[in-house]
Coordinates of C-alpha atoms in Angstrom, one line a residue:
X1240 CA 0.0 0.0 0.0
X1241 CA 1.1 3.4 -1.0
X1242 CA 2.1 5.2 2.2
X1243 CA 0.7 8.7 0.9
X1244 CA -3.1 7.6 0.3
X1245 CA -4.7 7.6 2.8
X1246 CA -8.6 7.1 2.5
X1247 CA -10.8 9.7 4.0
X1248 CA -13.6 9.2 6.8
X1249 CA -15.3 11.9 5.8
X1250 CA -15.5 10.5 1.9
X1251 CA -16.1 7.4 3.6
X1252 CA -18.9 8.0 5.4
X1253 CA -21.0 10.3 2.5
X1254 CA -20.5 7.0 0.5
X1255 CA -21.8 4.5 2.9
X1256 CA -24.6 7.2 3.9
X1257 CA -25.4 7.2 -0.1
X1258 CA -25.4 3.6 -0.2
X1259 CA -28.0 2.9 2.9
X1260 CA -30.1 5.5 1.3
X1261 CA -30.4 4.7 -2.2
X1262 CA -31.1 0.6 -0.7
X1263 CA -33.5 2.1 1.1
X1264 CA -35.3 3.9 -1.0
X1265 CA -35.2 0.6 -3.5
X1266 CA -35.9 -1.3 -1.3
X1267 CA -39.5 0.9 -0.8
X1268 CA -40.2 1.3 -4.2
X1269 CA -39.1 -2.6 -5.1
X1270 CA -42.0 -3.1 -2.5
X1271 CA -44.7 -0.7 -3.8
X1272 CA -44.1 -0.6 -7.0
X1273 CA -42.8 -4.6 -7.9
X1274 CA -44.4 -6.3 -5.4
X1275 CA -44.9 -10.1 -5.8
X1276 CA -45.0 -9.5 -9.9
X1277 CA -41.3 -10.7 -10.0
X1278 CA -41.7 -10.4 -14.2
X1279 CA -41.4 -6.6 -13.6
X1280 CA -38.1 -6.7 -11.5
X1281 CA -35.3 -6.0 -14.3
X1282 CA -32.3 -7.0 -11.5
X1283 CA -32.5 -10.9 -12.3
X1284 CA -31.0 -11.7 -9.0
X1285 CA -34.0 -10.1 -7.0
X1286 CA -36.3 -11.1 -9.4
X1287 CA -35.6 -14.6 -8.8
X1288 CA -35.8 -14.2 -5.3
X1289 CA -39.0 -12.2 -5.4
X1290 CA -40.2 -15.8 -7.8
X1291 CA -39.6 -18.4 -5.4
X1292 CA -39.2 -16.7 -2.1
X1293 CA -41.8 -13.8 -2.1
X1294 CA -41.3 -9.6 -2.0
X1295 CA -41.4 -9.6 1.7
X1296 CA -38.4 -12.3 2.3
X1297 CA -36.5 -11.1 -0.6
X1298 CA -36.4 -7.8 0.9
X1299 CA -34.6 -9.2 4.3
X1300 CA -32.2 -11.2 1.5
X1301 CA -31.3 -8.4 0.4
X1302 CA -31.1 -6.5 3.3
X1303 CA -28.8 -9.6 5.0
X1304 CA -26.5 -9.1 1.6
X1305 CA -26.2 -5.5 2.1
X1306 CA -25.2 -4.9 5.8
X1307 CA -22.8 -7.6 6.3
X1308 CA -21.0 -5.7 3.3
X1309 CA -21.0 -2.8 5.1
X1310 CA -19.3 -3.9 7.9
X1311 CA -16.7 -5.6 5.6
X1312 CA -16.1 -2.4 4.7
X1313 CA -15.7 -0.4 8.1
X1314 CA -13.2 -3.5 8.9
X1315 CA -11.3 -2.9 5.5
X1316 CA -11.3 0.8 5.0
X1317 CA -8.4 1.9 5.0
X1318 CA -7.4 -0.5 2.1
X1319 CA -7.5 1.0 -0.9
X1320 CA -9.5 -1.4 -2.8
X1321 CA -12.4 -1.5 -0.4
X1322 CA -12.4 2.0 -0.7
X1323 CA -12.5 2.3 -4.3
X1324 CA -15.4 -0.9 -4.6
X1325 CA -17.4 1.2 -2.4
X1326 CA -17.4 4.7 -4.5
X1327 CA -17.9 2.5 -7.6
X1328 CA -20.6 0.2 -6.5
X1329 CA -22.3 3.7 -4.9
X1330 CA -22.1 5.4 -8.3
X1331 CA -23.5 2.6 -10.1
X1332 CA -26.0 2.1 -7.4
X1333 CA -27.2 5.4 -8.0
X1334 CA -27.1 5.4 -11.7
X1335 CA -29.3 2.7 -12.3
X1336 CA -31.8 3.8 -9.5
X1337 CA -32.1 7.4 -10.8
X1338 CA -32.5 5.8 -14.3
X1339 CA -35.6 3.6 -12.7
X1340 CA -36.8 6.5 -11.1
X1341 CA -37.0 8.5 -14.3
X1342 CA -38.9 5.5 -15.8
X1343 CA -42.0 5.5 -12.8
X1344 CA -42.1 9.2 -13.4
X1345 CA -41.2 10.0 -9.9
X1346 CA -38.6 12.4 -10.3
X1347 CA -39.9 13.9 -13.8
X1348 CA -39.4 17.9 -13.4
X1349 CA -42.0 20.3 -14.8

């Protein structure tokens, strides 16, 4: 490791923060808007889950996916890598929900 990075807790914690809320607010819409119809759900993963498992259970899945990845992370912080995965899968994270967002005409400006 590079002696001179250094991985900040303040960048750290606006990207976990970002992360919790954005799963959040998918996971609330997943609910309201999916529902048990797993055919709409476009992330396969979820949508299999909602198939055989339910909306209700695949929401705690994904939940028990999520946090445990999180606290990976606070034990690996300072490590460049976990760093960088976080800001990445963060970005992406948000890209593909404000894209979904867009499409249920939730955030459509006058």
């Amino acid at each position: 490791m590079d002696d001179n990075f250094r991985p900040s807790r303040v960048i750290s914690l606006l990207f976990v923060a970002l992360f919790v809320i954005i799963h959040t607010v998918d996971m609330q819409l997943t609910r309201h808007y999916i529902g048990n119809d797993w055919q709409r759900e476009t992330f396969l993963p979820m949508s299999l889950c909602i198939k055989y498992f339910g909306i209700h259970i695949s929401l705690w899945i994904s939940r028990l996916l999520i946090y445990p990845f999180l606290f990976l992370y606070f034990m690996n912080w300072r490590k460049r890598c976990w760093y960088y995965f976080l800001i990445t899968t963060t970005l992406l994270y948000w890209a593909a929900m404000l894209s979904w967002l867009w499409t249920l005409g939730i955030v459509e400006w006058p």
